[in-house]
CSV table of C-alpha atoms in Angstrom, one decimal:
chain,number,residue,atom,x,y,z
A,1,MET,CA,0.4,0.0,0.4
A,2,ASN,CA,3.1,2.2,0.8
A,3,THR,CA,4.7,1.4,-2.2
A,4,GLU,CA,1.5,2.2,-4.7
A,5,THR,CA,1.0,5.7,-2.6
A,6,ASN,CA,4.8,6.6,-3.2
A,7,LYS,CA,4.5,5.7,-6.6
A,8,ARG,CA,1.6,8.0,-7.2
A,9,MET,CA,3.3,10.6,-5.5
A,10,ILE,CA,6.1,10.6,-7.6
A,11,TRP,CA,3.6,10.7,-11.0
A,12,ILE,CA,1.7,13.5,-9.5
A,13,GLY,CA,4.8,14.9,-8.9
A,14,ALA,CA,6.4,14.6,-12.5
A,15,GLY,CA,3.1,15.8,-13.8
A,16,ALA,CA,3.3,18.8,-11.3
A,17,VAL,CA,6.9,19.3,-12.7
A,18,ALA,CA,5.7,19.3,-16.2
A,19,LEU,CA,2.7,21.3,-15.9
A,20,LEU,CA,4.9,23.8,-14.3
A,21,GLU,CA,7.1,24.3,-17.2
A,22,VAL,CA,4.8,25.1,-19.6
A,23,LEU,CA,2.8,27.7,-17.2
A,24,ILE,CA,6.1,29.3,-16.4
A,25,ALA,CA,6.8,29.2,-20.5
A,26,LEU,CA,3.6,31.0,-21.1
A,27,LEU,CA,4.2,33.7,-18.7
A,28,PHE,CA,7.3,34.5,-20.4
A,29,MET,CA,5.4,34.6,-23.7
A,30,MET,CA,3.3,37.6,-22.6
A,31,PRO,CA,2.9,40.4,-24.9
A,32,GLY,CA,5.5,42.6,-26.0
A,33,ARG,CA,8.4,39.5,-25.4
A,34,GLY,CA,7.5,36.8,-28.2
A,35,TRP,CA,8.7,33.4,-28.9
A,36,GLY,CA,12.0,34.2,-28.6
A,37,SER,CA,11.4,34.1,-25.0
A,38,PHE,CA,9.7,30.8,-25.2
A,39,VAL,CA,12.7,28.5,-25.0
A,40,PRO,CA,14.6,30.6,-21.6
A,41,GLY,CA,10.7,30.4,-20.1
A,42,LEU,CA,11.0,26.8,-20.8
A,43,ILE,CA,14.1,26.3,-19.5
A,44,LEU,CA,13.7,28.2,-16.2
A,45,GLY,CA,10.4,26.5,-15.8
A,46,ALA,CA,12.1,22.9,-16.4
A,47,VAL,CA,14.5,24.2,-13.2
A,48,LEU,CA,11.7,25.0,-11.0
A,49,GLY,CA,10.3,21.9,-11.5
A,50,GLY,CA,13.0,20.2,-11.0
A,51,GLY,CA,13.5,21.7,-7.8
A,52,ALA,CA,10.0,20.2,-7.2
A,53,PHE,CA,11.1,16.8,-7.9
A,54,VAL,CA,14.2,16.7,-5.9
A,55,ALA,CA,11.3,18.1,-3.1
A,56,GLY,CA,9.7,15.3,-3.7
A,57,ILE,CA,12.2,13.0,-3.4
A,58,VAL,CA,13.6,14.5,-0.5
A,59,LEU,CA,9.7,13.6,0.8
A,60,VAL,CA,10.8,10.0,-0.1
A,61,LEU,CA,13.6,9.9,1.6
A,62,ARG,CA,12.0,11.5,4.9
A,63,GLU,CA,9.6,8.7,4.8
A,64,ALA,CA,12.5,6.0,4.2
A,65,ASP,CA,14.2,7.6,7.5
A,66,ARG,CA,10.8,7.6,9.2
A,67,ARG,CA,10.5,4.3,8.2
A,68,ALA,CA,14.2,3.3,9.1
A,69,SER,CA,13.6,5.1,12.7
A,70,GLN,CA,10.1,3.0,13.3
A,71,MET,CA,12.3,-0.4,12.5
A,72,ASN,CA,15.1,0.9,14.9
A,73,GLY,CA,12.1,1.3,17.8
A,74,MET,CA,11.0,-2.8,16.6
A,75,PHE,CA,14.8,-3.7,16.9
A,76,ALA,CA,14.2,-2.5,20.6
A,77,ALA,CA,10.9,-3.5,21.2
A,78,SER,CA,11.9,-7.1,20.0
A,79,GLY,CA,14.5,-7.4,22.6
A,80,ALA,CA,12.4,-5.9,25.3
A,81,GLY,CA,9.1,-8.1,24.3
A,82,GLU,CA,11.4,-11.7,23.8
A,83,THR,CA,12.3,-11.6,27.8
A,84,ALA,CA,8.9,-10.8,29.0
A,85,GLU,CA,7.6,-13.7,26.1
A,86,SER,CA,10.0,-15.8,27.3
A,87,THR,CA,9.3,-15.4,30.9
A,88,GLU,CA,5.7,-16.2,30.4
A,89,SER,CA,4.9,-18.5,27.9
A,90,HIS,CA,8.6,-20.1,27.6
A,91,GLU,CA,8.6,-19.4,24.1
A,92,PRO,CA,11.6,-17.9,23.3
A,93,GLY,CA,11.6,-17.4,19.5
A,94,GLN,CA,8.0,-16.6,19.0
A,95,ALA,CA,8.2,-12.7,19.4
A,96,SER,CA,11.3,-12.6,18.0
A,97,HIS,CA,10.0,-14.2,14.9
A,98,LYS,CA,7.3,-12.0,14.7
A,99,THR,CA,9.4,-8.9,14.9
A,100,MET,CA,11.6,-10.1,11.9
A,101,GLU,CA,8.8,-10.7,9.7
A,102,ARG,CA,7.6,-7.1,10.4
A,103,MET,CA,11.6,-6.0,9.7
A,104,GLN,CA,11.7,-7.8,6.7
A,105,THR,CA,8.8,-6.2,5.3
A,106,TYR,CA,9.5,-2.8,6.9
A,107,LEU,CA,13.1,-3.1,4.7
A,108,LEU,CA,11.6,-4.5,1.7
A,109,ASP,CA,9.2,-1.7,1.5
A,110,ILE,CA,12.3,0.9,2.3
A,111,ASP,CA,14.3,-1.3,-0.4
A,112,GLN,CA,11.2,-0.6,-2.9
A,113,ASN,CA,11.1,3.2,-1.8
A,114,VAL,CA,14.7,3.6,-2.1
A,115,GLU,CA,15.6,1.7,-5.8
A,116,GLN,CA,12.3,4.1,-7.0
A,117,VAL,CA,14.0,7.4,-5.2
A,118,LYS,CA,17.2,5.8,-7.1
A,119,SER,CA,15.7,5.2,-10.2
A,120,SER,CA,14.1,9.0,-10.2
A,121,ALA,CA,17.1,10.6,-9.2
A,122,ASP,CA,18.8,9.1,-12.1
A,123,VAL,CA,16.1,10.3,-14.5
A,124,GLY,CA,16.4,13.8,-12.9
A,125,VAL,CA,20.1,13.7,-13.3
A,126,PHE,CA,19.8,12.9,-16.9
A,127,VAL,CA,16.9,15.2,-17.3
A,128,SER,CA,19.0,18.0,-15.5
A,129,ASP,CA,21.8,17.1,-17.8
A,130,LEU,CA,19.5,17.7,-20.3
A,131,ILE,CA,18.2,21.1,-19.0
A,132,ALA,CA,21.9,22.2,-18.3
A,133,GLU,CA,22.5,21.5,-22.0
A,134,SER,CA,19.9,23.4,-23.3
A,135,ALA,CA,20.8,26.2,-21.3
A,136,ARG,CA,24.4,26.4,-22.5
A,137,SER,CA,22.9,26.0,-25.9
A,138,ALA,CA,20.2,28.6,-25.4
A,139,SER,CA,22.8,30.9,-23.7
A,140,ALA,CA,25.1,30.5,-26.7
A,141,ARG,CA,22.5,31.3,-29.2
A,142,SER,CA,21.4,34.2,-27.0
A,143,LEU,CA,24.6,35.9,-27.1
A,144,GLU,CA,24.8,35.1,-30.7
A,145,GLN,CA,21.6,36.9,-31.4
A,146,SER,CA,22.3,39.8,-29.2
A,147,GLU,CA,25.6,40.1,-31.4
A,148,ASN,CA,23.2,39.8,-34.4
A,149,MET,CA,21.0,42.4,-33.1
A,150,LYS,CA,24.0,44.9,-32.4
A,151,GLU,CA,24.9,44.4,-36.0
A,152,ILE,CA,21.5,44.8,-37.3
A,153,ALA,CA,21.5,48.1,-34.9
A,154,ARG,CA,25.1,49.6,-36.4
A,155,THR,CA,24.0,48.6,-39.7
A,156,THR,CA,20.2,50.2,-39.0
A,157,ASN,CA,22.3,53.3,-37.7
A,158,GLU,CA,24.5,53.6,-40.7
A,159,MET,CA,21.1,53.2,-43.3
A,160,THR,CA,19.4,55.9,-41.3
A,161,ALA,CA,22.5,58.3,-41.7
A,162,ALA,CA,22.5,57.7,-45.3
A,163,VAL,CA,19.3,58.2,-45.5
A,164,GLN,CA,19.2,61.3,-44.4
A,165,GLN,CA,22.0,62.1,-46.0
A,166,VAL,CA,19.9,61.5,-49.2
A,167,ALA,CA,17.3,63.3,-47.8
A,168,GLY,CA,19.4,66.5,-47.4
A,169,SER,CA,20.7,66.1,-50.9
A,170,ALA,CA,17.4,65.6,-52.2
A,171,ASP,CA,16.3,68.8,-51.0
A,172,GLU,CA,19.6,70.7,-52.4
A,173,VAL,CA,18.7,69.0,-55.9
A,174,ALA,CA,14.9,70.3,-55.1
A,175,SER,CA,16.4,74.0,-54.5
A,176,ALA,CA,18.8,73.6,-57.2
A,177,THR,CA,16.0,72.8,-59.6
A,178,LEU,CA,13.7,75.8,-58.4
A,179,VAL,CA,16.3,77.9,-58.8
A,180,THR,CA,17.3,76.7,-62.0
A,181,SER,CA,13.9,76.9,-63.2
A,182,GLU,CA,13.7,80.6,-62.3
A,183,GLN,CA,16.5,81.2,-64.0
A,184,ALA,CA,15.5,79.5,-66.9
A,185,SER,CA,12.1,81.4,-66.5
A,186,THR,CA,14.0,84.9,-66.8
A,187,GLY,CA,16.2,83.8,-69.8
A,188,TYR,CA,13.2,82.6,-71.6
A,189,GLY,CA,11.9,86.4,-71.0
A,190,GLN,CA,15.3,88.0,-71.8
A,191,LEU,CA,15.1,85.8,-75.0
A,192,VAL,CA,11.7,87.2,-76.0
A,193,ASP,CA,12.8,90.9,-75.3
A,194,ALA,CA,15.8,90.2,-77.3
A,195,MET,CA,13.8,88.6,-80.0
A,196,GLU,CA,10.9,91.6,-80.1
A,197,GLN,CA,14.3,93.7,-80.2
A,198,VAL,CA,15.8,91.7,-83.2
A,199,ARG,CA,12.1,92.2,-85.0
A,200,LYS,CA,12.2,96.1,-84.5
A,201,THR,CA,15.5,96.2,-85.9
A,202,ASP,CA,14.9,94.2,-88.5
A,203,GLY,CA,11.6,96.5,-89.5
A,204,THR,CA,14.4,99.5,-89.2
A,205,ILE,CA,16.6,97.7,-91.6
A,206,GLN,CA,13.6,97.4,-94.0
A,207,THR,CA,12.5,100.7,-93.9
A,208,LEU,CA,16.4,101.6,-94.6
A,209,LEU,CA,16.4,99.2,-97.4
A,210,THR,CA,13.4,101.2,-98.9
A,211,GLN,CA,14.2,104.0,-98.7
A,212,VAL,CA,17.9,103.4,-100.0
A,213,ASN,CA,16.4,101.6,-102.7
A,214,ARG,CA,14.3,104.9,-103.3
A,215,LEU,CA,17.6,107.1,-103.5
A,216,ASP,CA,19.0,104.7,-105.8
A,217,GLU,CA,16.1,105.6,-107.8
A,218,LYS,CA,16.4,109.2,-107.6
A,219,SER,CA,20.0,108.6,-108.4
A,220,GLY,CA,19.0,107.3,-112.0
A,221,GLU,CA,16.6,110.4,-111.9
A,222,ILE,CA,19.3,112.8,-111.3
A,223,GLU,CA,21.2,110.7,-113.7
A,224,TYR,CA,18.8,111.3,-116.5
A,225,PHE,CA,18.4,114.9,-116.0
A,226,VAL,CA,22.2,115.7,-116.4
A,227,SER,CA,22.4,113.8,-119.5
A,228,ILE,CA,19.5,116.2,-120.7
A,229,ILE,CA,21.5,119.3,-119.5
A,230,THR,CA,24.6,117.5,-120.8
A,231,GLU,CA,23.4,117.3,-124.8
A,232,ILE,CA,21.5,120.7,-124.0
A,233,ALA,CA,25.3,122.1,-123.0
A,234,SER,CA,26.9,120.6,-126.0
A,235,GLN,CA,23.9,121.9,-128.4
A,236,THR,CA,24.5,125.3,-126.6
A,237,HIS,CA,28.0,125.0,-127.3
A,238,LEU,CA,27.0,123.9,-130.9
A,239,LEU,CA,25.1,126.9,-131.3
A,240,ALA,CA,27.9,129.2,-129.8
A,241,LEU,CA,30.0,128.1,-132.0
A,242,ASN,CA,28.4,128.8,-135.2
A,243,ALA,CA,27.3,132.2,-134.0
A,244,ALA,CA,30.9,133.2,-133.6
A,245,ILE,CA,31.8,132.0,-137.6
A,246,GLU,CA,28.7,133.9,-138.5
A,247,ALA,CA,29.6,137.0,-136.4
A,248,ALA,CA,33.5,136.5,-137.8
A,249,ARG,CA,31.4,136.5,-141.5
A,250,ALA,CA,29.7,140.2,-140.2
A,251,GLY,CA,32.9,141.8,-139.9
A,252,ASP,CA,32.3,145.0,-137.8
A,253,TYR,CA,29.0,144.3,-137.7
A,254,GLY,CA,28.7,141.0,-136.1
A,255,GLN,CA,31.7,141.8,-133.2
A,256,GLY,CA,28.7,142.4,-129.9
A,257,PHE,CA,27.2,139.4,-131.4
A,258,SER,CA,30.7,137.4,-131.2
A,259,VAL,CA,31.0,138.6,-127.4
A,260,ILE,CA,27.5,136.8,-126.9
A,261,ALA,CA,28.6,133.7,-128.9
A,262,SER,CA,31.7,133.4,-126.6
A,263,GLU,CA,29.9,134.2,-123.5
A,264,VAL,CA,27.8,131.6,-124.1
A,265,ARG,CA,30.0,128.9,-125.5
A,266,LYS,CA,31.8,129.5,-122.0
A,267,LEU,CA,28.2,129.0,-120.2
A,268,ALA,CA,27.9,125.7,-122.4
A,269,GLU,CA,31.4,124.7,-121.6
A,270,GLN,CA,30.7,125.1,-117.7
A,271,SER,CA,27.3,123.7,-118.1
A,272,SER,CA,28.8,121.0,-119.6
A,273,GLU,CA,31.9,120.4,-117.1
A,274,SER,CA,29.1,120.6,-114.4
A,275,ALA,CA,26.9,117.8,-115.7
A,276,LYS,CA,29.9,115.9,-115.9
A,277,ARG,CA,30.9,116.4,-112.4
A,278,VAL,CA,27.3,116.1,-111.4
A,279,SER,CA,27.2,112.9,-113.2
A,280,THR,CA,30.4,111.6,-111.5
A,281,ILE,CA,29.3,112.6,-108.2
A,282,ASN,CA,25.8,110.7,-108.8
A,283,ALA,CA,27.2,107.8,-110.3
A,284,SER,CA,29.7,107.6,-107.0
A,285,ILE,CA,26.6,107.9,-105.2
A,286,GLN,CA,25.0,105.3,-107.0
A,287,GLN,CA,27.8,103.0,-106.3
A,288,ASP,CA,27.5,103.8,-102.5
A,289,THR,CA,23.8,103.0,-102.8
A,290,ASN,CA,24.2,100.0,-104.1
A,291,GLU,CA,27.0,99.3,-101.8
A,292,VAL,CA,24.2,100.3,-98.7
A,293,VAL,CA,21.7,98.1,-100.3
A,294,GLY,CA,23.6,95.1,-100.6
A,295,THR,CA,24.9,95.1,-97.0
A,296,SER,CA,21.6,96.0,-95.8
A,297,SER,CA,20.1,93.2,-97.8
A,298,ARG,CA,22.7,90.9,-96.3
A,299,VAL,CA,21.5,92.4,-92.9
A,300,ALA,CA,18.1,91.9,-93.2
A,301,ASP,CA,18.9,88.3,-94.2
A,302,ASP,CA,20.9,87.9,-91.2
A,303,MET,CA,18.7,89.4,-88.8
A,304,LYS,CA,16.1,86.8,-90.5
A,305,GLN,CA,18.3,83.9,-89.7
A,306,GLY,CA,19.1,85.6,-86.2
A,307,ILE,CA,15.4,85.6,-85.6
A,308,GLY,CA,15.2,81.9,-86.8
A,309,SER,CA,17.9,81.4,-84.4
A,310,LEU,CA,16.2,83.1,-81.5
A,311,GLU,CA,13.0,81.3,-82.2
A,312,GLU,CA,14.9,77.8,-81.8
A,313,ALA,CA,16.5,79.3,-78.9
A,314,GLY,CA,13.2,80.0,-77.3
A,315,ARG,CA,11.6,76.9,-78.1
A,316,SER,CA,14.8,75.1,-76.6
A,317,PHE,CA,14.1,77.7,-73.2
A,318,GLN,CA,10.7,76.7,-73.3
A,319,PHE,CA,11.6,72.8,-73.7
A,320,ILE,CA,14.6,73.7,-70.7
A,321,GLN,CA,11.8,75.2,-68.4
A,322,ALA,CA,9.3,72.8,-68.8
A,323,ALA,CA,11.6,70.1,-68.3
A,324,VAL,CA,13.3,72.0,-65.0
A,325,ASP,CA,9.5,71.7,-63.3
A,326,GLU,CA,9.2,68.3,-64.1
A,327,VAL,CA,12.2,67.9,-62.5
A,328,ASN,CA,11.2,70.2,-59.8
A,329,VAL,CA,7.9,68.0,-59.3
A,330,GLN,CA,9.9,65.0,-59.1
A,331,MET,CA,12.3,65.6,-56.7
A,332,GLN,CA,9.8,67.3,-54.8
A,333,ASP,CA,8.4,64.2,-54.6
A,334,VAL,CA,11.2,62.0,-54.1
A,335,SER,CA,12.3,64.5,-51.2
A,336,ALA,CA,8.7,63.9,-49.5
A,337,ALA,CA,9.5,59.9,-49.9
A,338,VAL,CA,12.9,60.1,-49.0
A,339,GLU,CA,11.5,62.0,-45.8
A,340,GLN,CA,8.9,59.4,-45.4
A,341,ILE,CA,11.5,56.5,-46.0
A,342,ALA,CA,14.0,58.6,-43.2
A,343,ALA,CA,11.0,58.8,-40.4
A,344,HIS,CA,10.1,54.9,-41.0
A,345,THR,CA,14.0,54.2,-40.7
A,346,GLU,CA,13.8,55.9,-37.7
A,347,GLN,CA,10.8,53.7,-36.2
A,348,VAL,CA,13.0,50.8,-37.2
A,349,SER,CA,15.7,51.9,-35.7
A,350,ASP,CA,13.9,52.4,-32.7
A,351,THR,CA,12.2,49.3,-32.3
A,352,ILE,CA,16.0,47.4,-33.4
A,353,ALA,CA,17.1,49.3,-30.1
A,354,ARG,CA,14.8,47.9,-27.9
A,355,ALA,CA,14.9,44.5,-29.3
A,356,GLU,CA,18.6,45.0,-28.8
A,357,GLU,CA,18.0,45.9,-25.1
A,358,MET,CA,15.5,42.7,-24.8
A,359,ALA,CA,18.1,40.3,-26.3
A,360,ALA,CA,20.8,41.6,-23.9
A,361,SER,CA,18.2,41.2,-21.4
A,362,THR,CA,17.2,38.1,-22.8
A,363,SER,CA,20.8,36.7,-22.4
A,364,GLU,CA,21.2,38.0,-18.9
A,365,GLU,CA,18.2,36.2,-18.2
A,366,VAL,CA,19.2,33.1,-19.9
A,367,ALA,CA,23.1,33.0,-18.2
A,368,THR,CA,20.9,33.0,-15.1
A,369,VAL,CA,18.7,30.2,-16.0
A,370,GLN,CA,22.2,28.2,-17.1
A,371,GLN,CA,23.7,29.0,-13.8
A,372,ALA,CA,20.4,27.7,-11.7
A,373,ALA,CA,20.6,24.7,-14.2
A,374,GLU,CA,24.1,23.9,-13.3
A,375,GLU,CA,23.4,23.8,-9.6
A,376,GLN,CA,20.4,21.7,-10.1
A,377,LEU,CA,22.6,19.3,-12.0
A,378,SER,CA,25.4,19.5,-9.4
A,379,GLY,CA,22.4,18.6,-6.6
A,380,MET,CA,20.8,16.3,-8.4
A,381,GLN,CA,24.2,14.5,-9.0
A,382,GLN,CA,24.6,14.8,-5.3
A,383,LEU,CA,21.2,13.8,-4.5
A,384,SER,CA,21.9,10.1,-6.7
A,385,GLU,CA,25.1,10.2,-5.2
A,386,THR,CA,23.1,10.3,-1.7
A,387,VAL,CA,20.9,7.7,-2.4
A,388,GLY,CA,23.4,5.3,-4.2
A,389,GLY,CA,24.9,5.4,-0.8
A,390,LEU,CA,21.3,4.7,1.1
A,391,SER,CA,20.9,2.1,-1.1
A,392,GLU,CA,23.6,0.4,-0.1
A,393,LEU,CA,23.1,1.4,3.7
A,394,THR,CA,19.8,-0.4,3.4
A,395,GLY,CA,21.6,-3.4,1.4
A,396,GLY,CA,24.0,-3.6,4.5
A,397,VAL,CA,20.6,-3.5,7.0
A,398,LYS,CA,18.9,-6.4,5.0
A,399,GLN,CA,22.3,-8.7,5.3
A,400,ALA,CA,22.1,-8.3,9.1
A,401,VAL,CA,18.3,-8.6,9.6
A,402,GLU,CA,18.9,-12.0,7.4
A,403,HIS,CA,22.1,-13.2,9.6
A,404,PHE,CA,20.1,-12.0,13.0
A,405,ARG,CA,17.3,-13.7,11.7
A,406,GLU,CA,19.5,-17.0,10.8
A,407,LEU,CA,20.9,-16.8,14.5
A,408,GLN,CA,17.4,-16.9,16.0
A,409,THR,CA,16.1,-19.7,13.8
A,410,ALA,CA,19.4,-21.6,14.8
A,411,ASN,CA,18.8,-20.9,18.9
């Protein structure tokens, strides 16, 4: 009956140990800790459960010690009872045999309890060894995880700094594109003013070219009139020469007319000479006018080409301004996106920093659990050695009882 009770106590203790392990592990999985805390929780639960298991074994050992004390009392009582019964009934071996049978029953019960405790202690040593090994492995993984979290935190900080630098560069580029857009707009306005001024200059040149053409026409008319004057002077000179000839024929009567004819001839010669000079000057004017017309025509052509080039430059400025405006809009979007990335990166960095702190705390907890597991393993080994010694002691007591029984039987 006692053996069955002890077995039930041991099995109930083992079940309580397992349940305690799971409960403590679940406590370690409270919100904010995650599955990473399940292993240290399980190990800590196993350590505490092992302690409860050891406490159960200690209770069984105390029960065995109590039985041994009862057996010692029985030895003492057997001696006194044997003397009394031998005096009264003259059956000196009857009480001793009954006492020996009861002692054998107690020894058998104690031996079975000790064997059960020894088996349980061996299992406890094996489990404690597994727990200690798991604690050491968890400690190594926890340290590795802590180092990895430090490396991740360092990398995240570098990434955060890089993102902030990119954000600053994006802001600078956005500012530069805005300034470039303003400069392009100003340059396009200046180009439009230059195009307008060139068009005005082209209009002035066209007006000048028209006036020069009119001047060339007037020079042609002057040349026509000069030719008429030259012809008239030539005819007048011829008439004056004929008049002088006729005056010479008239003798004294023609002297006065001869003087007039001479003066008319001189005037005709002067008129002819003046007409020649006017013709020469007019020819020079016509030549200069033609050169001015040619130059003005070339300038007009150049102005037309310049206007075309300015119009092309204006279209290019419009394209550049549109492209710069588009780049400015895109850079603003990029800047906003980079700022969002920077904000998220800072949040990630904060989360990783908290995770790093939790990893360091978990590493410390696992180290504490490992130390407790090592201490439990040492205690279980000592307990196993103690139970082994108790088993040897029980065997010695059994041998002594058997020897005592043989002596009683012989007597």
